[in-house]
XYZ file of C-alpha atoms in Angstrom:
757
model
C 84.960 63.297 118.986
C 82.341 61.697 121.160
C 78.795 62.785 121.493
C 78.830 62.072 125.269
C 78.696 65.047 127.663
C 82.066 66.120 129.000
C 82.963 64.667 132.389
C 81.303 61.304 131.684
C 83.540 58.314 131.165
C 83.293 56.882 127.693
C 83.039 53.224 126.935
C 84.391 53.586 123.405
C 87.100 55.570 121.715
C 86.878 57.695 118.619
C 88.763 56.384 115.583
C 92.447 57.145 116.381
C 93.277 58.145 112.809
C 90.450 60.661 112.846
C 91.627 62.065 116.177
C 95.207 62.306 114.951
C 94.063 64.102 111.778
C 92.095 66.552 113.926
C 95.169 67.225 116.086
C 97.174 67.787 112.915
C 94.549 70.183 111.589
C 94.470 72.151 114.832
C 98.254 72.333 114.949
C 98.551 73.581 111.380
C 95.744 76.062 111.946
C 97.432 77.611 114.974
C 101.109 77.233 114.095
C 101.200 76.933 110.304
C 101.826 80.595 109.523
C 104.487 81.204 112.174
C 107.604 81.885 110.074
C 105.779 84.525 108.064
C 104.486 86.300 111.188
C 107.985 86.837 112.575
C 109.486 89.065 109.905
C 107.370 92.129 110.663
C 108.151 92.244 114.433
C 111.816 91.444 113.756
C 111.990 94.336 111.298
C 110.462 96.691 113.883
C 112.939 95.529 116.509
C 115.764 96.023 114.046
C 114.679 99.613 113.367
C 114.658 100.341 117.105
C 118.099 98.799 117.446
C 119.418 100.997 114.634
C 118.125 104.125 116.381
C 119.818 103.074 119.615
C 122.878 101.596 117.927
C 126.439 102.492 118.816
C 127.772 101.762 115.346
C 129.420 98.499 116.357
C 126.747 96.264 114.822
C 126.191 96.133 111.091
C 122.399 96.442 111.056
C 122.385 96.996 107.327
C 123.546 93.422 106.794
C 120.671 92.214 108.963
C 118.228 94.367 107.013
C 119.441 92.968 103.698
C 119.178 89.384 104.962
C 115.712 90.058 106.384
C 114.607 91.515 103.051
C 115.708 88.298 101.332
C 113.801 86.235 103.895
C 110.639 88.229 103.294
C 110.915 87.614 99.565
C 110.772 83.882 100.300
C 108.121 84.140 103.016
C 105.589 81.888 101.278
C 108.246 79.231 100.689
C 109.272 79.301 104.353
C 105.672 79.006 105.527
C 105.067 75.992 103.306
C 108.346 74.357 104.325
C 107.475 74.862 107.988
C 104.041 73.354 107.476
C 105.588 70.396 105.676
C 107.882 69.837 108.642
C 104.905 69.735 111.020
C 102.990 67.416 108.692
C 106.057 65.152 108.479
C 106.139 64.963 112.272
C 102.610 63.529 112.274
C 103.538 61.047 109.549
C 106.508 59.951 111.642
C 104.227 59.515 114.642
C 102.016 57.199 112.583
C 105.183 55.348 111.455
C 104.468 56.230 107.826
C 108.187 56.775 107.481
C 110.724 54.213 108.650
C 112.034 55.319 112.003
C 115.735 54.975 112.610
C 116.330 51.859 114.623
C 120.076 51.817 114.568
C 122.887 54.152 115.284
C 122.751 57.651 113.908
C 125.674 58.117 111.518
C 128.220 60.681 112.572
C 128.657 63.722 110.351
C 130.509 66.969 110.368
C 128.536 70.166 110.885
C 129.488 73.406 109.262
C 129.564 76.546 111.375
C 126.072 77.682 110.409
C 124.517 74.275 111.149
C 126.295 74.216 114.481
C 124.857 77.629 115.352
C 121.372 76.388 114.512
C 121.912 73.283 116.657
C 122.982 75.376 119.634
C 120.135 77.887 119.240
C 117.649 75.042 118.847
C 118.928 73.278 121.954
C 118.583 76.395 124.102
C 115.060 77.089 122.816
C 114.001 73.461 123.324
C 115.152 73.472 126.950
C 113.280 76.696 127.637
C 110.000 75.441 126.173
C 110.188 72.028 127.884
C 110.678 73.713 131.252
C 107.780 76.127 130.688
C 105.230 73.529 129.459
C 106.376 70.514 131.471
C 102.991 69.728 133.017
C 100.738 69.814 129.911
C 103.481 68.021 127.951
C 103.496 65.124 130.441
C 99.735 64.773 130.143
C 99.907 65.050 126.369
C 102.660 62.436 126.129
C 100.667 59.870 128.091
C 97.589 60.423 125.947
C 99.580 60.247 122.723
C 101.005 56.957 123.958
C 97.446 55.641 124.337
C 96.722 56.869 120.844
C 99.813 55.034 119.526
C 98.582 51.824 121.136
C 95.233 52.179 119.373
C 97.099 52.745 116.105
C 99.209 49.649 116.843
C 102.448 51.506 116.226
C 105.393 52.090 118.541
C 105.138 55.220 120.632
C 106.767 58.034 118.699
C 108.030 61.486 119.436
C 105.358 64.063 120.262
C 104.670 65.629 116.812
C 103.972 69.036 118.353
C 106.413 68.851 121.229
C 109.059 71.582 121.619
C 111.758 69.407 120.088
C 109.823 68.859 116.851
C 108.668 72.484 116.637
C 112.175 73.818 117.180
C 113.551 71.363 114.620
C 110.885 72.423 112.124
C 111.863 76.067 112.488
C 115.573 75.299 112.266
C 115.086 73.168 109.134
C 112.986 75.909 107.563
C 115.773 78.490 107.799
C 118.760 76.180 107.458
C 119.395 76.926 103.787
C 118.986 80.690 104.207
C 122.007 82.923 104.688
C 121.163 84.518 108.028
C 123.719 86.551 110.041
C 124.260 85.435 113.642
C 122.601 88.497 115.153
C 119.516 88.157 112.944
C 119.327 84.436 113.728
C 119.226 85.301 117.420
C 116.412 87.780 116.876
C 114.396 85.259 114.859
C 114.743 82.543 117.508
C 113.774 84.972 120.302
C 110.624 86.060 118.479
C 109.813 82.473 117.584
C 110.089 81.563 121.263
C 107.787 84.457 122.180
C 105.163 83.317 119.679
C 105.358 79.683 120.811
C 104.948 80.700 124.445
C 101.865 82.696 123.486
C 100.280 79.918 121.430
C 101.320 76.559 122.880
C 99.547 76.817 126.232
C 96.132 77.100 124.625
C 96.979 74.611 121.881
C 98.154 71.933 124.339
C 95.037 72.470 126.444
C 92.773 72.060 123.414
C 94.546 68.918 122.225
C 94.526 67.386 125.724
C 90.798 68.108 125.925
C 90.271 66.546 122.503
C 92.180 63.393 123.425
C 90.390 63.114 126.779
C 86.916 63.580 125.276
C 87.770 61.024 122.570
C 88.615 58.324 125.117
C 92.414 58.588 125.260
C 93.076 59.318 128.914
C 90.873 60.618 131.717
C 88.635 63.565 130.802
C 89.790 66.945 132.013
C 87.913 69.295 134.271
C 84.649 70.678 132.881
C 85.141 73.336 130.212
C 83.404 76.696 129.904
C 79.628 76.673 129.265
C 80.040 77.571 125.573
C 82.162 74.467 124.928
C 79.781 72.299 127.002
C 76.897 73.482 124.835
C 78.799 72.690 121.651
C 79.860 69.276 122.937
C 76.310 68.374 123.933
C 75.130 69.309 120.452
C 77.600 66.889 118.929
C 79.734 69.667 117.414
C 83.492 69.393 117.462
C 85.462 70.646 120.485
C 86.888 74.103 120.759
C 88.774 75.242 117.732
C 87.059 72.853 115.344
C 85.299 75.712 113.651
C 81.987 73.989 113.070
C 79.656 76.450 114.811
C 77.296 78.804 113.067
C 75.678 80.592 115.971
C 76.084 84.377 116.019
C 77.230 84.117 119.618
C 80.285 82.134 118.518
C 82.066 85.247 117.317
C 85.328 85.451 115.391
C 87.820 84.217 117.898
C 85.593 82.516 120.438
C 86.301 78.790 120.801
C 84.804 76.839 117.988
C 83.706 79.844 115.996
C 85.941 81.199 113.275
C 89.400 79.927 113.974
C 92.041 81.917 115.861
C 91.013 85.031 117.672
C 92.419 88.547 117.294
C 96.142 88.715 117.586
C 96.748 85.060 116.873
C 97.912 83.415 113.715
C 95.129 83.522 111.151
C 94.292 81.072 108.432
C 97.200 79.058 107.126
C 99.131 80.831 104.451
C 98.124 84.363 105.453
C 101.696 85.103 106.422
C 102.185 88.331 108.331
C 98.784 89.844 107.559
C 97.731 92.145 110.401
C 95.054 90.822 112.763
C 91.516 92.064 112.300
C 90.229 94.807 114.550
C 87.437 94.181 117.007
C 85.163 96.356 114.859
C 85.822 94.165 111.808
C 85.214 91.015 113.809
C 81.945 92.371 115.205
C 80.800 93.505 111.751
C 81.518 90.085 110.249
C 79.742 88.313 113.090
C 76.720 90.570 112.606
C 76.727 89.956 108.854
C 76.843 86.206 109.364
C 74.064 86.344 111.958
C 71.919 88.334 109.537
C 72.612 85.824 106.762
C 71.622 82.941 109.019
C 68.470 84.782 110.004
C 67.534 85.206 106.340
C 68.241 81.532 105.678
C 66.126 80.359 108.604
C 63.246 82.646 107.619
C 63.415 81.262 104.074
C 63.417 77.703 105.361
C 60.467 78.343 107.678
C 58.515 80.013 104.873
C 59.063 76.939 102.674
C 57.905 74.653 105.487
C 54.753 76.737 106.024
C 54.051 76.754 102.306
C 54.475 72.994 102.078
C 52.099 72.433 104.982
C 49.520 74.751 103.429
C 49.712 73.103 100.000
C 50.271 69.563 101.193
C 53.390 69.213 99.014
C 56.436 67.249 99.965
C 58.750 70.220 99.999
C 61.704 69.145 97.895
C 63.625 72.302 98.801
C 62.946 72.125 102.508
C 65.744 70.354 104.385
C 64.783 67.318 106.360
C 64.525 67.986 110.095
C 65.357 65.571 112.948
C 62.377 63.645 114.256
C 61.817 60.971 116.877
C 64.954 59.265 118.111
C 67.197 60.399 115.254
C 70.408 62.036 116.423
C 72.203 64.886 114.721
C 75.379 63.836 112.938
C 78.578 65.418 114.199
C 80.610 67.717 111.997
C 83.551 65.309 111.961
C 81.226 62.561 110.684
C 80.007 64.757 107.827
C 83.604 65.699 107.026
C 84.568 62.032 106.847
C 81.657 61.342 104.521
C 82.507 64.337 102.320
C 86.157 63.278 102.189
C 85.082 59.808 101.100
C 82.979 61.234 98.252
C 85.278 64.101 97.308
C 87.314 62.192 94.737
C 84.303 60.589 93.023
C 83.066 61.862 89.624
C 80.976 65.035 90.033
C 78.389 64.155 87.347
C 75.399 64.448 89.685
C 76.469 67.926 90.834
C 77.058 69.003 87.238
C 73.531 67.957 86.305
C 72.117 69.689 89.374
C 73.856 72.947 88.472
C 71.918 72.968 85.221
C 68.626 73.142 87.177
C 68.187 75.973 89.668
C 67.387 74.760 93.167
C 68.442 71.142 92.695
C 71.994 71.351 94.013
C 71.096 71.424 97.722
C 68.946 68.310 97.397
C 71.706 66.548 95.439
C 74.324 67.400 98.086
C 72.087 65.967 100.830
C 71.409 62.794 98.856
C 75.122 62.257 98.257
C 76.084 62.847 101.869
C 73.377 60.492 103.102
C 74.511 57.840 100.630
C 78.106 58.296 101.798
C 77.019 58.068 105.423
C 75.318 54.769 104.626
C 78.546 53.474 103.102
C 80.433 54.409 106.270
C 77.930 52.532 108.411
C 75.861 55.524 109.532
C 72.187 54.723 109.091
C 70.427 57.846 107.684
C 67.190 56.570 109.280
C 68.803 57.023 112.676
C 70.837 60.187 112.040
C 70.139 63.539 110.437
C 71.904 66.799 109.675
C 72.207 69.390 112.432
C 70.881 72.926 111.840
C 74.452 74.159 111.331
C 75.100 71.479 108.721
C 71.829 72.320 106.977
C 72.959 75.958 106.850
C 76.298 75.029 105.347
C 74.722 72.831 102.650
C 72.068 75.385 101.716
C 74.513 78.282 101.532
C 77.001 76.380 99.372
C 74.214 75.209 97.061
C 72.796 78.724 96.710
C 76.288 80.163 96.205
C 77.088 77.826 93.305
C 73.619 78.246 91.799
C 74.050 82.016 91.932
C 77.464 81.822 90.311
C 76.000 79.927 87.377
C 72.927 82.118 87.011
C 74.768 85.426 87.119
C 77.991 84.714 85.262
C 78.534 83.783 81.624
C 79.955 80.322 82.314
C 80.276 77.781 79.524
C 79.360 74.089 79.732
C 82.950 73.097 80.374
C 82.962 75.208 83.531
C 79.951 73.351 84.950
C 81.944 70.186 85.568
C 84.825 72.210 86.975
C 82.531 73.871 89.532
C 80.737 70.621 90.256
C 84.087 69.149 91.247
C 84.482 71.907 93.872
C 81.075 71.478 95.539
C 82.088 69.012 98.247
C 85.385 70.752 99.124
C 83.425 73.972 99.649
C 80.848 72.131 101.759
C 83.753 71.028 103.961
C 85.043 74.596 104.120
C 81.582 75.849 105.125
C 81.358 73.207 107.857
C 84.716 74.025 109.401
C 85.063 77.746 108.690
C 81.777 79.548 108.051
C 83.620 82.875 107.804
C 84.031 82.051 104.117
C 80.589 83.594 103.517
C 81.429 86.970 105.052
C 85.203 87.347 105.077
C 86.373 88.966 101.833
C 89.991 87.813 102.178
C 89.199 84.168 102.878
C 91.512 81.990 100.720
C 88.696 79.704 99.517
C 86.697 82.765 98.537
C 89.601 84.331 96.647
C 90.237 81.087 94.774
C 86.621 80.872 93.611
C 86.850 84.476 92.404
C 89.996 83.662 90.419
C 88.434 80.533 88.898
C 85.331 82.496 87.885
C 87.493 85.214 86.351
C 89.330 82.554 84.348
C 86.149 80.825 83.163
C 83.574 83.585 82.666
C 82.972 84.243 78.991
C 85.888 81.951 78.108
C 85.023 79.739 75.156
C 88.620 78.616 74.606
C 88.965 80.155 71.146
C 92.534 81.414 71.638
C 95.575 79.579 73.026
C 95.621 81.969 75.985
C 91.982 81.243 76.757
C 92.566 77.510 76.544
C 95.554 77.836 78.853
C 93.380 79.601 81.431
C 90.708 76.917 81.262
C 93.277 74.130 81.514
C 94.966 75.764 84.512
C 91.635 76.322 86.279
C 90.670 72.697 85.635
C 94.022 71.469 86.938
C 93.664 73.561 90.095
C 90.143 72.278 90.772
C 91.458 68.725 90.499
C 94.288 69.572 92.893
C 91.810 70.959 95.438
C 89.882 67.702 95.298
C 93.062 65.662 95.730
C 94.810 67.741 98.408
C 92.205 69.526 100.504
C 91.863 68.021 103.952
C 90.664 70.910 106.137
C 93.913 72.824 105.510
C 93.143 76.191 103.915
C 96.736 76.596 102.755
C 95.758 74.435 99.769
C 93.388 77.184 98.640
C 95.977 79.879 99.309
C 98.601 78.188 97.158
C 96.113 77.400 94.391
C 94.934 81.015 94.314
C 98.496 82.326 94.172
C 99.253 80.067 91.205
C 96.107 80.898 89.254
C 96.335 84.601 90.041
C 99.864 84.674 88.641
C 98.509 83.378 85.324
C 95.587 85.800 85.446
C 97.935 88.722 86.084
C 99.505 88.109 82.690
C 96.098 87.826 81.042
C 94.710 90.974 82.677
C 97.122 93.099 80.706
C 95.842 91.437 77.554
C 92.274 92.166 78.636
C 93.185 95.820 79.216
C 94.591 96.035 75.703
C 91.396 94.466 74.362
C 89.405 97.120 76.219
C 91.531 99.833 74.640
C 91.145 98.300 71.176
C 87.384 98.044 71.649
C 87.240 101.707 72.697
C 89.354 102.812 69.741
C 87.329 100.746 67.280
C 84.068 102.113 68.643
C 85.384 105.654 68.539
C 86.566 105.123 64.963
C 83.131 103.877 63.887
C 81.466 106.831 65.577
C 83.814 109.309 63.889
C 83.117 107.692 60.539
C 79.386 107.879 61.122
C 79.589 111.511 62.189
C 81.757 112.409 59.173
C 79.359 110.680 56.782
C 76.387 112.451 58.318
C 78.128 115.811 58.031
C 79.119 115.160 54.406
C 75.551 114.040 53.634
C 74.207 117.293 55.062
C 76.712 119.343 53.038
C 75.688 117.534 49.836
C 71.981 118.120 50.423
C 72.640 121.822 50.926
C 74.442 122.098 47.580
C 72.011 120.051 45.579
C 68.784 121.232 47.180
C 66.720 123.212 44.653
C 69.685 123.768 42.324
C 69.508 122.521 38.741
C 72.757 120.838 37.717
C 74.217 118.886 34.864
C 74.530 115.140 35.365
C 78.343 115.285 35.429
C 78.532 117.919 38.195
C 75.803 116.214 40.256
C 77.596 112.873 39.972
C 80.911 114.467 40.910
C 79.406 116.064 44.007
C 77.523 112.898 45.005
C 80.513 110.598 44.781
C 84.131 111.906 44.695
C 83.387 115.193 46.433
C 81.233 113.672 49.223
C 83.892 111.010 49.829
C 86.561 113.740 49.844
C 84.664 115.658 52.541
C 84.438 112.515 54.669
C 88.160 111.938 54.287
C 89.060 115.488 55.271
C 86.887 115.187 58.378
C 88.549 111.931 59.358
C 92.137 112.590 58.356
C 92.365 116.324 58.700
C 90.118 116.785 61.692
C 92.644 119.045 63.362
C 93.144 121.124 60.159
C 89.961 123.083 59.598
C 91.560 124.781 56.603
C 91.573 121.564 54.535
C 87.939 120.877 55.376
C 86.993 124.450 54.434
C 88.823 124.031 51.109
C 86.860 120.833 50.406
C 83.547 122.580 51.118
C 84.645 125.546 48.966
C 85.340 123.160 46.077
C 81.719 121.987 46.131
C 80.459 125.581 46.134
C 82.842 126.439 43.274
C 81.608 123.523 41.147
C 77.996 124.600 41.643
C 79.046 128.126 40.561
C 80.917 126.721 37.525
C 77.799 124.842 36.450
C 75.799 128.074 36.714
C 78.407 129.970 34.629
C 78.235 127.269 31.972
C 74.457 127.455 31.859
C 74.590 131.244 31.446
C 77.120 130.939 28.606
C 79.852 132.848 30.414
C 82.638 130.881 28.797
C 85.653 133.061 29.751
C 84.677 133.179 33.429
C 84.009 129.441 33.321
C 87.436 128.749 31.869
C 89.122 130.870 34.532
C 87.090 129.080 37.217
C 88.021 125.608 35.981
C 91.704 126.496 35.657
C 91.676 127.751 39.230
C 89.853 124.607 40.457
C 92.026 122.103 38.591
C 94.456 121.359 41.501
C 91.586 120.998 43.973
C 89.609 118.722 41.602
C 92.671 116.511 40.979
C 93.254 116.296 44.758
C 89.593 115.403 45.314
C 89.713 112.604 42.742
C 93.004 111.327 44.150
C 91.429 110.979 47.647
C 88.989 108.498 46.076
C 91.883 106.276 45.100
C 92.456 107.432 41.521
C 96.014 107.784 40.304
C 97.180 110.929 38.505
C 96.253 109.659 35.022
C 92.731 108.626 36.084
C 92.267 111.914 37.938
C 93.278 113.863 34.803
C 90.807 111.784 32.782
C 88.025 112.583 35.266
C 88.892 116.251 35.127
C 88.646 116.192 31.329
C 85.211 114.596 31.442
C 83.973 117.284 33.812
C 85.334 120.036 31.522
C 83.660 118.503 28.462
C 80.303 118.421 30.211
C 80.556 122.078 31.258
C 81.850 123.244 27.867
C 78.428 122.727 26.250
C 76.056 125.483 27.369
C 72.869 123.642 26.351
C 73.628 120.506 28.358
C 70.395 119.410 30.122
C 70.085 120.564 33.728
C 67.621 119.511 36.398
C 67.247 119.077 40.134
C 69.037 115.954 41.265
C 68.260 114.879 44.848
C 71.195 113.228 46.579
C 71.001 109.481 46.894
C 72.280 108.429 50.307
C 75.481 106.482 50.398
C 75.119 102.824 51.271
C 76.484 102.913 54.775
C 76.022 99.416 56.224
C 75.495 99.295 59.954
C 78.268 97.868 62.036
C 77.600 94.125 62.184
C 78.609 93.811 65.822
C 76.436 96.803 66.717
C 73.420 95.221 65.048
C 74.053 91.920 66.812
C 74.326 93.747 70.114
C 70.986 95.443 69.669
C 69.239 92.225 68.726
C 70.715 90.588 71.824
C 70.111 93.321 74.354
C 67.584 95.754 72.837
C 65.169 93.476 71.022
C 62.558 96.231 70.614
C 64.978 98.453 68.697
C 66.270 101.877 69.557
C 64.208 104.213 67.380
C 61.691 104.979 70.096
C 63.251 103.882 73.357
C 60.707 104.159 76.141
C 62.472 104.941 79.371
C 62.162 106.619 82.729
C 63.823 110.086 82.613
C 64.952 109.705 86.216
C 66.631 106.411 85.378
C 68.269 107.983 82.339
C 69.584 110.799 84.531
C 70.994 108.189 86.903
C 72.629 106.371 84.009
C 74.262 109.581 82.836
C 76.264 109.660 86.085
C 77.991 106.335 85.363
C 81.758 106.562 85.290
C 84.457 104.540 83.594
C 85.287 101.554 85.784
C 81.772 101.084 87.210
C 80.506 97.490 87.196
C 76.998 96.554 86.083
C 75.102 93.321 85.582
C 73.383 92.888 82.231
C 70.794 90.283 81.209
C 70.006 89.586 77.565
C 66.581 88.835 76.096
C 67.163 85.116 76.660
C 67.752 85.592 80.391
C 71.515 85.059 80.388
C 73.309 87.381 82.776
C 76.870 88.691 82.649
C 79.014 91.187 84.518
C 79.987 94.214 82.432
C 82.192 97.220 83.073
C 81.924 100.766 81.755
C 85.153 100.892 79.734
C 84.722 104.146 77.795
C 82.396 107.133 77.359
C 82.110 108.522 73.840
C 82.973 112.212 73.554
C 80.902 112.354 70.341
C 77.671 110.597 71.245
C 77.914 110.226 75.060
C 77.298 106.508 74.609
C 78.780 103.975 77.005
C 81.019 101.106 75.930
C 80.362 98.057 78.107
C 82.883 95.199 78.122
C 82.967 91.867 79.919
C 85.677 90.643 82.298
C 87.781 89.622 79.311
C 87.793 93.114 77.835
C 85.504 92.159 74.942
C 82.815 94.554 73.749
C 79.323 93.601 74.934
C 77.190 96.652 74.172
C 77.456 100.310 73.187
C 74.389 102.162 74.410
C 73.146 105.606 75.380
C 71.939 106.556 78.834
C 68.366 106.306 77.557
C 68.910 102.791 76.244
C 70.502 101.736 79.531
C 67.539 103.258 81.369
C 65.175 101.186 79.235
C 67.123 98.039 80.128
C 67.091 98.958 83.826
C 63.362 99.622 83.676
C 62.840 96.159 82.215
C 64.819 94.630 85.074
C 67.678 93.571 82.839
C 70.344 95.993 84.070
C 71.595 96.285 87.632
C 73.762 99.168 88.741
C 76.388 98.771 91.431
C 77.231 95.105 90.928
C 80.012 93.758 93.123
C 83.453 93.682 91.597
C 84.186 90.057 92.488
C 82.071 87.072 91.526
C 81.812 85.686 95.073
C 80.608 88.999 96.511
C 78.026 89.360 93.753
C 76.868 85.765 94.211
C 76.373 86.298 97.951
C 74.480 89.529 97.268
C 72.171 87.631 94.930
C 71.742 84.862 97.533
C 70.597 87.417 100.121
C 68.195 89.019 97.647
C 66.801 85.593 96.762
C 66.275 84.715 100.433
C 64.511 88.013 101.082
C 62.260 87.719 98.035
C 61.411 84.071 98.704
C 60.516 84.786 102.330
C 58.411 87.823 101.390
C 56.339 85.986 98.772
C 55.430 83.046 100.993
């Protein structure tokens, strides 16, 4: 695309391969999702026909066939896109064109029906678009001459588009009536889209030197052309006035086909479009304020300003978006070592991206001393750099993931240059893929086969993006669908890990509560009482353990617990009877207690013989009235702390939890957390991770926090969480997806940086 103003004859032509690739990109952007967009309207029409039906047509057969088509919607979309891409390859003579006679073959009835329907549709479209098609054909012929190939069939002419649709559905079992409906709706969509598409492509060819320029375009396109940005539909603009649907802004407007691969997703409302445009304008405003604050600070301090992007000076021209895309495509397949190193140092990635692009421009013959980045390109580079920096600062990503993300830097720079909606549109395919990759990599150290499979699949997909992405967002859509299918299987495993973590934590808490209750019961019975050594030992060991077991195993049966407590009281009474020399009463007491004592000893793991032996020893000790008696304070059981709990506290609560200093208001806020809420937690070493409230203890009201893989991170009370929040190491209300959270952190960083300058 030339940098000359529209309406001025051009002495040179833009590289024909680049122009042809741009036409291909535009065509796939506008037409690529067509098969998937037809099924919804056809289904509605079918429902209306059923309501008006006279019973002569079997609409149920059509419904069944349509249901099957919808199940294979993604396959049809990709097959259709491949047909369009093949048409461009044929135009470039990448495939051997038939130079001889076409062999005769027999057509089955279904193929014949498709041929007839295709012929009728082709005639209709040729008649409707005759004038722009004539202009387009002459310009494509000039393009063929520049490519030094024979003039081929128009790759987006009606004949090729009708053939693409027919080939897409040829293997599907479609009843005649449904086939007619599909072709009618396909014709309607082509009529709606082709007029604008042909006009845009004719304008592109004319402005690139292939044929006389067309009449002047609207002021918005003139402004973009004068700035050196791609023509309408290129998607390189960042201005808030571009809008989501204005030429050159965010791809197709409302009601048109959206990004490739979206299928039959409903168009966005005007309110959504306006909200996204406002969000992007606000983001750009923050970015520009940050950049200006850095420039002012550098002037005041006399520093060179390594973070401040270089601005155009003197006679330097701004590079066009298509030039930057060519440079990025050249570098995309090269090793990402420099980006990986830059990701390890906050703030270095943007500078590294600029250095690489300038080096690539030099290799392509563009002198960086005579050309510079435009403001829109600076925005794209800075936002991508900050996005990836934020992902690494706020997610627990291992070293292996750094190279994986480094490999994706340039593809995402290209996405930002051609479709800046990626920063504000939650359903953008490139955005969803980055979320899936982060979910696969965060906290994943590859210890299990499943974890290694996730890492390998994410690595493979990043390599595929590098190899296949050429301004066609369908690559991201397919990659996300593949990775998400693997993640769907793993998410169930993560849910089970969450449940196991909750059960294990609850079990430890029940054990701790039972031990504390048994300890209290023992202290009550020993207290100031003087006892023989045998009775005190029995109460301190077998009986205390028996009480713990009844609390854990018989928690629902209060009778068993009451019997265990009564046994302790009875043994204290027996010791008193022995000391008072009341032998007959003592004998009756011991005979009555024998079953309970045997049961108590058995709960400690003694078999019947050992339990009988223990019972005999207790009887011998009580049978001697003058046995020494004294107060015997209970020695606490050795109850080692849970190792993981201790490690957690050292990692997150370095000051300990005995006297947690906290803000009561923050603690009250923490007490309102619910299961499923997402938080962001930073350890004492500054490493941040996303955590979810997985469980609330009914015993201690403590919260179990797990990471995205369902693994326990911390169990803490509301007061402990308040202390972390007060120290700035806990953030409430973190975004659920990694991309959303990263963009939130980018905005906070821009605001803070601008405010402190």
